[in-house]
Coordinates of C-alpha atoms and ligand atoms in Angstrom, one line a residue:
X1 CA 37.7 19.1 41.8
X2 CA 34.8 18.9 39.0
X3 CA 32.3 20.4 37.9
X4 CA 28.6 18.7 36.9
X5 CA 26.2 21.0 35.2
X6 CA 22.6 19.4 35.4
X7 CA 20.5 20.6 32.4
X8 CA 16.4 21.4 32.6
X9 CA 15.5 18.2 31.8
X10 CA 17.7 16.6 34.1
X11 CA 16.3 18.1 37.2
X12 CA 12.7 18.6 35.9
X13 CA 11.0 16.6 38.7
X14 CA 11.7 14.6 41.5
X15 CA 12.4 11.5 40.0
X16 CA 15.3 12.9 37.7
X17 CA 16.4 14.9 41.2
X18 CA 16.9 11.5 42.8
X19 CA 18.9 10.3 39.9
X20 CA 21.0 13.6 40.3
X21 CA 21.7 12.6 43.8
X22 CA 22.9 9.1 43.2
X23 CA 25.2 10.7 39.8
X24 CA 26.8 13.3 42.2
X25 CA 27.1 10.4 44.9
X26 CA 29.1 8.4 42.2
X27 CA 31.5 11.3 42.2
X28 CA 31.6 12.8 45.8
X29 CA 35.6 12.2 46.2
X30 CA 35.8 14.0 43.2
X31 CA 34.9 17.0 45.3
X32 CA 32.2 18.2 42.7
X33 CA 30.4 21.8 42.3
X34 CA 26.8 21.1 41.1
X35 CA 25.4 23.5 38.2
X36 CA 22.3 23.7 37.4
X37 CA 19.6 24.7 34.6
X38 CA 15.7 25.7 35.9
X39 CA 13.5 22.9 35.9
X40 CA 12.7 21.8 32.3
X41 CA 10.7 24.6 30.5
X42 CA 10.7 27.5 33.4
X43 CA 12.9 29.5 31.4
X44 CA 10.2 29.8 28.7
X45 CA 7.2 30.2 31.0
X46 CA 8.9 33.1 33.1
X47 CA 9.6 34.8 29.3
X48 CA 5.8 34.2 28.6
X49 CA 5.3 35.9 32.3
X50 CA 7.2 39.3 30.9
X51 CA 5.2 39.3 28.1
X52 CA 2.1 39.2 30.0
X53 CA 2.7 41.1 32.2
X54 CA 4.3 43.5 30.3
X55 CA 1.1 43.5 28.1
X56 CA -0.7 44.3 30.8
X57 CA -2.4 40.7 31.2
X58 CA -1.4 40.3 34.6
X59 CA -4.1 37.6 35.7
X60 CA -2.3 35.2 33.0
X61 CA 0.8 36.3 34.2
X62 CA 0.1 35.4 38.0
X63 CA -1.7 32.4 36.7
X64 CA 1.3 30.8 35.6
X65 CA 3.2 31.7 38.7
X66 CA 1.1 29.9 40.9
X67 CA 1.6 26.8 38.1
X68 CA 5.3 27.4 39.0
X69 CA 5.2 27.8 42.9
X70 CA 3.0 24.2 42.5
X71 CA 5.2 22.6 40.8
X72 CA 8.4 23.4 42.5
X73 CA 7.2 23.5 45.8
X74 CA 5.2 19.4 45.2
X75 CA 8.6 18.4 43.6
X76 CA 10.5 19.7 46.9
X77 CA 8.0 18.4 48.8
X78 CA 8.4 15.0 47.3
X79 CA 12.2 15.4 47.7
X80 CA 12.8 16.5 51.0
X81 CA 10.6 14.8 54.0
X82 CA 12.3 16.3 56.9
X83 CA 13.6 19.4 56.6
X84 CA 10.9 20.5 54.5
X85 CA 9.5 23.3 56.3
X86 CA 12.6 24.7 55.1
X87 CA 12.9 24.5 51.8
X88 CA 9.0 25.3 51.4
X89 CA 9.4 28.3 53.0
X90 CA 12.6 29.3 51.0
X91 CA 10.2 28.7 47.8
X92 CA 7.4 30.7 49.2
X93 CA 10.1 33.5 49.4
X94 CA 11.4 33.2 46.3
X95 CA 7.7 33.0 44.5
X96 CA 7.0 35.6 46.5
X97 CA 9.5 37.8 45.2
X98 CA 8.5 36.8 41.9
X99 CA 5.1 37.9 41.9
X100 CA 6.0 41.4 43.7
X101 CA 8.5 41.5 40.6
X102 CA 5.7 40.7 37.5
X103 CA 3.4 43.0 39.3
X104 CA 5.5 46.0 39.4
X105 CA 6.3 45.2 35.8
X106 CA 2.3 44.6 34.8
X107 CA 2.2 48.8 36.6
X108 CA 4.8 50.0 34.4
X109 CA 4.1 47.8 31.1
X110 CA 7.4 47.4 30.5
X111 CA 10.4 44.9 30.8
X112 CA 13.7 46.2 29.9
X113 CA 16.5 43.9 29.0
X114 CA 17.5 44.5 32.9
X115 CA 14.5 43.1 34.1
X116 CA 14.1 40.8 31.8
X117 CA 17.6 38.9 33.8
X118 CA 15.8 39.7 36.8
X119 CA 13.1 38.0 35.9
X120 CA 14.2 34.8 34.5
X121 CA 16.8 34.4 37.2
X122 CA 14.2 33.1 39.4
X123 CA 14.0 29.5 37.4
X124 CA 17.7 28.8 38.4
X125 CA 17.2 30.6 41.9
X126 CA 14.5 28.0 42.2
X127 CA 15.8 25.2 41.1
X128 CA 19.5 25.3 43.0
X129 CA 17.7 25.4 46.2
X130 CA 15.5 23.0 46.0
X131 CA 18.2 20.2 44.2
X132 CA 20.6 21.5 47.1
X133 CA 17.8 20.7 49.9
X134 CA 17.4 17.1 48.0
X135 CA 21.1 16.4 48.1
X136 CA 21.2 17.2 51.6
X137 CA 18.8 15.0 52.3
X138 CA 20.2 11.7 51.1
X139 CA 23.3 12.5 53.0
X140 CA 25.3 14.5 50.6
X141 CA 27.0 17.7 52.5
X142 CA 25.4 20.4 50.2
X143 CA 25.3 24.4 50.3
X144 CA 23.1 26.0 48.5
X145 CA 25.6 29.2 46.5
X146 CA 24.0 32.1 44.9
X147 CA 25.3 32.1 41.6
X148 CA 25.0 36.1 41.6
X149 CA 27.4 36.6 43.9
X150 CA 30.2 33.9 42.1
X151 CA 30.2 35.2 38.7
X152 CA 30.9 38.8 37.7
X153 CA 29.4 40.3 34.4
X154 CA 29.4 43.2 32.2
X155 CA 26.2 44.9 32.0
X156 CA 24.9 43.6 28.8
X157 CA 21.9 42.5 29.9
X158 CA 20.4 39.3 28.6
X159 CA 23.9 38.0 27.0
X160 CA 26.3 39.0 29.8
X161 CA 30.2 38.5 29.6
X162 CA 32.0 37.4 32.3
X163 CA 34.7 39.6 33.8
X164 CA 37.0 36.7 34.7
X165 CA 39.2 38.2 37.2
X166 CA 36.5 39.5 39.1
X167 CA 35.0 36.3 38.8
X168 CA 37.8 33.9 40.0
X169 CA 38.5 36.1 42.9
X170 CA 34.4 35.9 43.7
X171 CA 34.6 32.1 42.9
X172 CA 37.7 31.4 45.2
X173 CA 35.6 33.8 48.4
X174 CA 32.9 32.2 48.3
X175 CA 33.0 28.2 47.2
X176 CA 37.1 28.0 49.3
X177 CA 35.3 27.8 52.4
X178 CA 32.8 25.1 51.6
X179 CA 35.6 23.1 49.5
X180 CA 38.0 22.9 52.4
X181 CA 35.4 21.4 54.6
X182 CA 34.8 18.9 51.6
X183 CA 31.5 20.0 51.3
X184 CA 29.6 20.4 47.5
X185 CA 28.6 23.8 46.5
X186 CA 25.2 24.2 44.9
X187 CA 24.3 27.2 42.7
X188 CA 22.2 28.1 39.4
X189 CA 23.3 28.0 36.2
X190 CA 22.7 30.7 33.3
X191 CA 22.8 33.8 36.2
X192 CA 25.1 36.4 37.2
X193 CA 25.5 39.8 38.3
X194 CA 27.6 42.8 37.3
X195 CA 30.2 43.9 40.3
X196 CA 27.5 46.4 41.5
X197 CA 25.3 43.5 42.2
X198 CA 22.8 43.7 39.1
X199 CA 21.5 40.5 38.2
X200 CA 22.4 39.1 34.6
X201 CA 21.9 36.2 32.7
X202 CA 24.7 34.7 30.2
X203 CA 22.6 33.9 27.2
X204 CA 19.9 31.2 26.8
X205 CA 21.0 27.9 27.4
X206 CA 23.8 29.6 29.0
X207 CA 24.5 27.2 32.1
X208 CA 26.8 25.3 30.3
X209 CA 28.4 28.4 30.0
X210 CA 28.2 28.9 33.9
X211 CA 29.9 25.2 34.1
X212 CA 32.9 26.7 31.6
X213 CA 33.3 29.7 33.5
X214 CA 33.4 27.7 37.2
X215 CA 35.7 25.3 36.1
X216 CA 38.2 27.5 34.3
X217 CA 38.2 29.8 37.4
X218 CA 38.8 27.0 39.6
X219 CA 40.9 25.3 37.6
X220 CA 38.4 21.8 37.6
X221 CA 39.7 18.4 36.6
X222 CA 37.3 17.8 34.4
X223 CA 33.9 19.8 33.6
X224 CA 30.3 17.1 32.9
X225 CA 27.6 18.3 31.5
X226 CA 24.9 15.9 32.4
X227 CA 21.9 16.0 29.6
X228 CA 19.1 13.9 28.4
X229 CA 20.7 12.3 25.5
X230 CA 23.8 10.2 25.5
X231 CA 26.5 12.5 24.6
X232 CA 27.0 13.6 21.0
X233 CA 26.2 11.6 17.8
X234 CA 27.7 10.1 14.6
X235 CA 24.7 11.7 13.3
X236 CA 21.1 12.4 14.4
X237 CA 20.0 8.9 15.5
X238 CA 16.0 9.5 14.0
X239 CA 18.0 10.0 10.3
X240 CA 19.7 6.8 11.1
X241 CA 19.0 3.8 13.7
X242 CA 22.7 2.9 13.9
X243 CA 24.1 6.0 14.9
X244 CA 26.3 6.0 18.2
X245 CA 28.0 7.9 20.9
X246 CA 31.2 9.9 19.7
X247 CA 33.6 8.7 22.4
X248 CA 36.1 11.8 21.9
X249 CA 35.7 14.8 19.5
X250 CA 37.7 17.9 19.3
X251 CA 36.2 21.2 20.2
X252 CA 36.8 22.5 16.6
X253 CA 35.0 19.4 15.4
X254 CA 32.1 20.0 17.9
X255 CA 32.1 23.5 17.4
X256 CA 31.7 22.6 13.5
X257 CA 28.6 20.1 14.4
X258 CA 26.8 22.6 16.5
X259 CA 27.2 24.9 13.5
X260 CA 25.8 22.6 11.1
X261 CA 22.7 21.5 13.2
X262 CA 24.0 19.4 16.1
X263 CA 21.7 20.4 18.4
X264 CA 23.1 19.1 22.3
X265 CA 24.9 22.0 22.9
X266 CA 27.2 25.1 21.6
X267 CA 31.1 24.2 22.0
X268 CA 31.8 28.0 21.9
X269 CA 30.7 28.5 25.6
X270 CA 32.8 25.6 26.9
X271 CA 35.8 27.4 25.5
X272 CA 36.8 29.5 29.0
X273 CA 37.5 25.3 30.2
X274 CA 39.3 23.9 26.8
X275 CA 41.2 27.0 26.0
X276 CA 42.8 25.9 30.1
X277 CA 42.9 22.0 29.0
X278 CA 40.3 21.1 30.8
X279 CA 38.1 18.1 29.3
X280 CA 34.5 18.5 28.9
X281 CA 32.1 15.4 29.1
X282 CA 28.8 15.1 27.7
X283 CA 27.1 12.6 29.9
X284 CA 23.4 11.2 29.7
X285 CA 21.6 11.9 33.9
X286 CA 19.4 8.9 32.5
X287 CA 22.1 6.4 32.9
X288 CA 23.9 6.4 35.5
X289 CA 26.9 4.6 33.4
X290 CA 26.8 6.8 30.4
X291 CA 30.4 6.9 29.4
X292 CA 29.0 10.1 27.3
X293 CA 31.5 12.3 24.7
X294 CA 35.0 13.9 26.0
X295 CA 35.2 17.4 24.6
X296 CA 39.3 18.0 24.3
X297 CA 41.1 20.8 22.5
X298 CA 42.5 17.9 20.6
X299 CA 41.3 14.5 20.4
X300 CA 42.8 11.1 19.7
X301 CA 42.6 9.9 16.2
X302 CA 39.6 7.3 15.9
X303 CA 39.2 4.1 13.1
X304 CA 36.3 6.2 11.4
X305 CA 37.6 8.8 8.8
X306 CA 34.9 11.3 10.0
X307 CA 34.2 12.0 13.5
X308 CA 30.0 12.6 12.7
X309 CA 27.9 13.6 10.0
X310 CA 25.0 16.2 10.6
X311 CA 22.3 17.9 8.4
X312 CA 20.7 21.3 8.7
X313 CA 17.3 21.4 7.2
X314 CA 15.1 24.3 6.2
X315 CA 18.2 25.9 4.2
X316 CA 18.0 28.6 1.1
X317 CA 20.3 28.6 -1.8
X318 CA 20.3 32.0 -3.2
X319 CA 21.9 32.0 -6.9
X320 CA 23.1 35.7 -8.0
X321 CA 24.6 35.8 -11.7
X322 CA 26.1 38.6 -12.5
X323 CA 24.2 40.1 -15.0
X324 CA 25.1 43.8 -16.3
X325 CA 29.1 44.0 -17.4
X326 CA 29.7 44.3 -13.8
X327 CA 33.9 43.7 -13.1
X328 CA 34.2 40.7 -11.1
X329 CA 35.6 42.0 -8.2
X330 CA 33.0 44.7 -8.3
X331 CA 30.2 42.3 -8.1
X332 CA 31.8 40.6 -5.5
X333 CA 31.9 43.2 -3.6
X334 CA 28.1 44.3 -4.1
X335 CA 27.2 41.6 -3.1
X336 CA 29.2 41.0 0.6
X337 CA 28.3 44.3 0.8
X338 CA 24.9 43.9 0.2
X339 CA 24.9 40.4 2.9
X340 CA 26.5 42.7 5.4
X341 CA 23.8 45.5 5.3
X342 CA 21.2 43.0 6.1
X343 CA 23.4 41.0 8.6
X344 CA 22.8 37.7 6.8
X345 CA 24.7 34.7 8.2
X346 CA 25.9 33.1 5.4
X347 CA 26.6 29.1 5.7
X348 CA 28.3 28.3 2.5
X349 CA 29.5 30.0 -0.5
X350 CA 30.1 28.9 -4.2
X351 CA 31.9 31.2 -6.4
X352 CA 32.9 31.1 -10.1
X353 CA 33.5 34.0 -12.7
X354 CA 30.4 35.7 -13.0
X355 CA 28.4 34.1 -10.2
X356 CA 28.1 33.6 -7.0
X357 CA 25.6 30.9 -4.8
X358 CA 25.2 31.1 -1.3
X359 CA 22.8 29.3 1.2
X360 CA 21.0 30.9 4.0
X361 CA 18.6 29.4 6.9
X362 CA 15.4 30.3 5.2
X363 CA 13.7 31.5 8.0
X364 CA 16.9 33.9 8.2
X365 CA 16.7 35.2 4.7
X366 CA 15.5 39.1 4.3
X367 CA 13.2 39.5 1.0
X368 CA 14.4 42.7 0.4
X369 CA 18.0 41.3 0.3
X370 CA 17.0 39.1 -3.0
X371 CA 15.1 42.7 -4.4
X372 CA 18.6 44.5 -3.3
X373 CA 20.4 42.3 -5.1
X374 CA 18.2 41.5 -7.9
X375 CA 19.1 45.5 -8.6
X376 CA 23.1 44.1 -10.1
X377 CA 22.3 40.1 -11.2
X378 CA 20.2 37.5 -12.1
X379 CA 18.7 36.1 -8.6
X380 CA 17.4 32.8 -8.3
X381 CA 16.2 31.4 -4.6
X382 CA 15.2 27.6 -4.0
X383 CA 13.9 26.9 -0.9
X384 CA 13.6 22.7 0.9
X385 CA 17.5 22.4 0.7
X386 CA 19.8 21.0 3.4
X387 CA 23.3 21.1 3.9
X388 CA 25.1 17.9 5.0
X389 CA 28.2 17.9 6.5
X390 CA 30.7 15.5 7.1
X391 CA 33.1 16.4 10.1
X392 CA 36.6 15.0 11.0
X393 CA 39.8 16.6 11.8
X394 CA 41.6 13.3 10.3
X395 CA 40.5 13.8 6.8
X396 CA 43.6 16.6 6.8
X397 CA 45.9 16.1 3.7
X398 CA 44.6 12.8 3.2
X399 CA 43.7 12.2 -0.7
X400 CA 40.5 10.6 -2.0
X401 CA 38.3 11.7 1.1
X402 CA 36.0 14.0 -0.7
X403 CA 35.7 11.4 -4.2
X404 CA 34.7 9.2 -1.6
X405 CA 32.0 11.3 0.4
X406 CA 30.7 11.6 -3.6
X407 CA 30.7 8.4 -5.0
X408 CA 28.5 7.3 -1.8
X409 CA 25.9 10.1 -2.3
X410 CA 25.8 9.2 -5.6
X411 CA 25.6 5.7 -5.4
X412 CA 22.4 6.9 -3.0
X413 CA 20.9 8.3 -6.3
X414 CA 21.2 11.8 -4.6
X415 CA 22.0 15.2 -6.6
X416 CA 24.4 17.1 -5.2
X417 CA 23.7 21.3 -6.0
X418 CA 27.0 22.9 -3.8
X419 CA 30.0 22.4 -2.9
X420 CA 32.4 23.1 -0.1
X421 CA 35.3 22.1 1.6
X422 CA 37.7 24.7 3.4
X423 CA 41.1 24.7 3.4
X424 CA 41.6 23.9 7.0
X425 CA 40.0 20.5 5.9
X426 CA 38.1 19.8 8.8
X427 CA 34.5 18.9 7.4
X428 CA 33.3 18.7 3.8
X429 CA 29.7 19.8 3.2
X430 CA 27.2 20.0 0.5
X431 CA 24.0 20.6 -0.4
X432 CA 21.1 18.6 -1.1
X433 CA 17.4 18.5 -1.5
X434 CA 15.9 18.2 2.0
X435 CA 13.9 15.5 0.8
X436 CA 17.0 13.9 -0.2
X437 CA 18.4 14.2 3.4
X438 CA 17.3 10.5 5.1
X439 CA 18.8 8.5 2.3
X440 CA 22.1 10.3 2.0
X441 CA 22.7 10.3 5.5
X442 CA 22.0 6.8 6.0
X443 CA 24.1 6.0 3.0
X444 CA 27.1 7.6 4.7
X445 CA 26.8 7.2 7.8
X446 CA 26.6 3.1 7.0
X447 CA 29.6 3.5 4.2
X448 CA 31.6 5.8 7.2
X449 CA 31.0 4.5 10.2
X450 CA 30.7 0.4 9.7
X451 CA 29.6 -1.3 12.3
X452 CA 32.8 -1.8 14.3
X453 CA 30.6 -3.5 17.6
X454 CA 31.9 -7.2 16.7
X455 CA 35.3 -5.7 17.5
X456 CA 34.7 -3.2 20.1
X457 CA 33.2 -5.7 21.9
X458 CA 35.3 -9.1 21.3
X459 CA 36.7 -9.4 24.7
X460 CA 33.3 -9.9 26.3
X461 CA 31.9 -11.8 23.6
X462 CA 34.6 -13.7 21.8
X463 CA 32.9 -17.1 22.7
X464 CA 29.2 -15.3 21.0
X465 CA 31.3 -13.9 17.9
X466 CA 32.6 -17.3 17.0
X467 CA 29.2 -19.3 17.5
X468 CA 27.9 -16.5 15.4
X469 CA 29.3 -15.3 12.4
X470 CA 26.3 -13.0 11.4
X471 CA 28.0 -10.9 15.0
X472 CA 30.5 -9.7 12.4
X473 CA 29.2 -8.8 9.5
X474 CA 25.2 -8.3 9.4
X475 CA 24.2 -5.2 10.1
X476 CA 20.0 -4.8 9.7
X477 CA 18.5 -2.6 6.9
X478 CA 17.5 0.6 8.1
X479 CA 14.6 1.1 7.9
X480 CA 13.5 4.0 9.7
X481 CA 11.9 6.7 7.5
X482 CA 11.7 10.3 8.6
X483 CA 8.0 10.5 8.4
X484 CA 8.2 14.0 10.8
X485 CA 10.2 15.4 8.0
X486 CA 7.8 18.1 6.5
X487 CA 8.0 19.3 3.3
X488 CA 7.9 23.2 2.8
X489 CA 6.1 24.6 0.0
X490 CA 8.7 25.7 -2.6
X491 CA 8.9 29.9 -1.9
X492 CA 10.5 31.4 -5.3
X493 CA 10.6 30.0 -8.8
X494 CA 13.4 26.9 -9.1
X495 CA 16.1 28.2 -10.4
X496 CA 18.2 27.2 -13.6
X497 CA 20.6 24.3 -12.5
X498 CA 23.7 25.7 -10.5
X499 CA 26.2 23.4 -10.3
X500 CA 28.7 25.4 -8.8
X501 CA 31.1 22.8 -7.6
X502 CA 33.8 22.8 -5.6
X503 CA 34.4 27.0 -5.0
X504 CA 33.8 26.7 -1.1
X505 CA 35.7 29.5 0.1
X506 CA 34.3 30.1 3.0
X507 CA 35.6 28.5 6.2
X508 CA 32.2 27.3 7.9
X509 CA 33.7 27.2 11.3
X510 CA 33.9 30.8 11.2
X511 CA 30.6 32.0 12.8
X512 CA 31.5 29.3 15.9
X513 CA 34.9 30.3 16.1
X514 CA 33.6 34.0 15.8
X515 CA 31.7 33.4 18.7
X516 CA 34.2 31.5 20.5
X517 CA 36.7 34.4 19.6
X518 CA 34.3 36.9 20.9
X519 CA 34.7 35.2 24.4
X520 CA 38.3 35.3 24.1
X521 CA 38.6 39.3 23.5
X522 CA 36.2 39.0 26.7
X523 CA 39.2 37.4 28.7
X524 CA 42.1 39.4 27.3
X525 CA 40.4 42.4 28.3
X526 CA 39.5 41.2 31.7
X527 CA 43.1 40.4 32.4
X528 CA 42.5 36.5 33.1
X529 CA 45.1 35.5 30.8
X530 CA 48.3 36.5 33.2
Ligands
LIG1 N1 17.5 27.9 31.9 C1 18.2 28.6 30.9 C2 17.5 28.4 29.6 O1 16.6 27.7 29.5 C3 19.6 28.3 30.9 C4 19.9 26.8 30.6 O2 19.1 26.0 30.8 O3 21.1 26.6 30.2 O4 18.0 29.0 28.6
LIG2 MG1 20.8 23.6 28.1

């Protein structure tokens, strides 16, 4: 049995609905449970309804519901020909349900975190019924599942955790049935409820979380999450024209690229499926071959010394020197404590005697943290940096890796400002100027990941390679130019030159595996794990 989790864009009209029928055709004896998002953009639109309706604007509020009710009920309508008296109806119902809902919260001018889940469950409540209806259609044995009633949740509304033993024995009452007569179970992604029934959502973009949770319950053979993209990348293909699909990648080494900018999706909520072994695929709904990215606890090791290089934008460097006789450890101290108080999430640290440099997302950075801080050191901010970061599990106790990461980005002509490479020696980062970003990335990604096609492909097109020797070696200039890159205005004076080399000492996987460990506590105390 295997899961495939359909994402927003996937399913956001009837055309990408038809291609979701013919991908879960390819895989019917696979005996699959579908997943999906809310059509592409509901999400947001029923979160614009709350606040509309919660503002009292309820005519914009029920203007946008009857945009919604269109929509869905034209796409099931170009779906599903006979039958469609059904489905319509079922759509009506659900709208109708919605729109007793905003009005009741357009009376009270409010929207708690409680009905805040309510609300936005009706995108995936949509959405599973009507890509249910269209599979049944075209021959494929469907049932429509409410998600609601198969996965079990604490009451912390708007980010629920699942109560896993609750939630298998759900799982197993309701989809058994409708496995043994080999037929596929339907149901929304992202929703929930607690075990008194109270619908819960698991976080935004939480139905890949869903998939995890399905398949670990069940015990799939595989989980696919199909997307709009073709799996993850050896880096952002608009940095760099020849980037490709990562065939394999380790979930520490995916967790690490979603923590550094990698934007497909966050490992940390396939972990309920790779903590049981279960692979996790990354497949593209817009081709139908898409051999996409396997997700393993471990992966095999590739040719490429990194697995992918990513770069987060829009990054702060914060230099704090300690200024007044303060005892290093003292001033250490102030200043984690200070980080702490304002909850800042800290990407990389640099640390020598009597300073200390840290980068921040900018948008992230409290002003009164610098004025705190500004109270026991010297603080300099620059703003328009970006952290790169090279990723790869292989580069463990292997000597040279980092001098060569260097001499690459300085053979670009790049300055580097910071540096960091944890001990666990699974990704070496730095930072740059953001404006700097395009040329170093293409730089490394063309000095790390040559262009291995000739070989890859020499079976096929041995008789090509040898007519043509430019099929081995030429690889095009790049030329693309990140013209969309905007340049902020600089925020705080530049500071005096901090080359604070080589001090990382912080682990950057931590905030993923924090997260990822945070789900883990959530199973121990559930009990799942006997
Ligand atoms: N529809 C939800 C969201 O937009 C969940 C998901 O798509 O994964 O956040
Ligand atoms: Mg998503």
């Amino acid at each position: 049995m295997i899961i495939m989790k359909f994402g927003g864009t996937s399913v956001e009209n009837a055309a990408a609905i038809e291609q979701v029928a013919e991908i879960v055709r390819s895989r019917q004896k696979d005996s699959p449970i579908v997943v999906v998002s809310a059509f592409a953009k509901v999400t947001d639109q029923l979160v614009l309804m709350g606040q509309q309706a919660a503002s009292g604007d309820c005519e914009s509020c029920l203007q946008l519901l009857q945009a919604i009710r269109a929509r869905h009920l034209e796409t099931a309508e170009a779906l599903v020909e006979t039958g469609f008296s059904k489905i319509s109806k079922r759509v009506e119902s659900i709208t109708a349900d919605l729109e007793h809902f905003v009005r009741g919260v357009a009376a009270v001018r409010e929207l708690s975190p409680r009905s805040s889940d309510c609300l936005l469950s009706f995108g995936e409540l949509l959405s599973s019924e009507i890509v249910a209806a269209a599979l049944a259609v075209r021959g494929l044995d469907s049932v429509w599942v409410d998600a609601r009633e198969c996965i079990v949740t604490d009451a912390m509304h708007t980010r629920a955790r699942p109560l896993f033993e609750a939630t298998k024995e759900h799982l197993q009452a309701k989809l058994g049935p409708v496995l043994v007569k080999s037929r596929i179970p339907v149901m929304g992604g992202f929703i929930a409820a607690t075990q008194e029934g109270i619908p819960t959502t698991l976080g935004r973009g939480g139905s890949d979380f869903s998939a995890a949770i399905v398949g670990a319950a069940l015990t799939a053979e595989r989980i696919e999450i199909w997307t709009d993209v073709e799996g993850m990348m050896t880096t952002d293909p608009r940095l760099c024209a020849e980037a490709r699909t990562i065939r394999q990648i380790s979930f520490n080494e995916a967790a690490e690229l979603a923590y550094f900018g990698a934007k497909v999706l966050h490992p940390a909520t396939l972990l309920p499926a790779i903590e049981q072994n279960i692979p996790v695929y990354v497949l593209n709904s817009r081709n139908l071959k898409s051999k996409g990215t396997r997700i393993t606890a471990h992966a095999p090791r590739s040719r490429d010394i990194f697995r992918a290089i990513t770069a987060k934008t829009g990054v702060s460097m914060v230099n704090v020197v300690a200024s007044r006789g303060l005892m290093v450890h003292n001033f250490l101290r102030s200043v984690f404590e200070a980080l702490d108080r304002h909850g800042c999430p800290v990407d990389l640290v640099a640390i020598s005697e009597v300073s200390l440099s840290f980068t921040m997302e900018s948008k992230r950075l409290p002003e009164n943290l610098l004025a705190e801080l500004e109270e026991i050191a010297d603080v300099t901010c620059e703003d328009q940096h970006a952290i790169v970061c090279l990723v790869g599990e292989d580069i463990h106790g292997k000597p040279g890796i980092a001098a060569n990461v260097f001499t690459t980005v300085a053979k670009a002509g790049v300055n580097v400002r910071m540096i960091s490479q944890g001990a666990s020696e699974i990704n070496i980062s730095f930072v740059i100027k953001e404006s700097d970003v395009p040329q170093a990335v293409r730089h490394l990604h063309t000095h790390f990941f040559p262009n291995h096609s000739a070989q890859v492909g020499a079976t096929a097109a041995a008789g090509e390679a040898r007519r043509s020797r430019n099929a081995t070696g030429g690889r095009k200039a790049n030329g693309s130019h990140s013209s969309s890159e905007k340049i902020r205005k600089n925020g705080l004076a530049s500071a005096s030159r901090s080359e604070t080399a080589d001090g990382g000492v912080k682990e950057p996987a931590r905030a993923a595996q924090v997260s990822a460990a945070a789900v883990l506590t959530v199973k121990r105390a559930s009990g799942s794990r006997g």
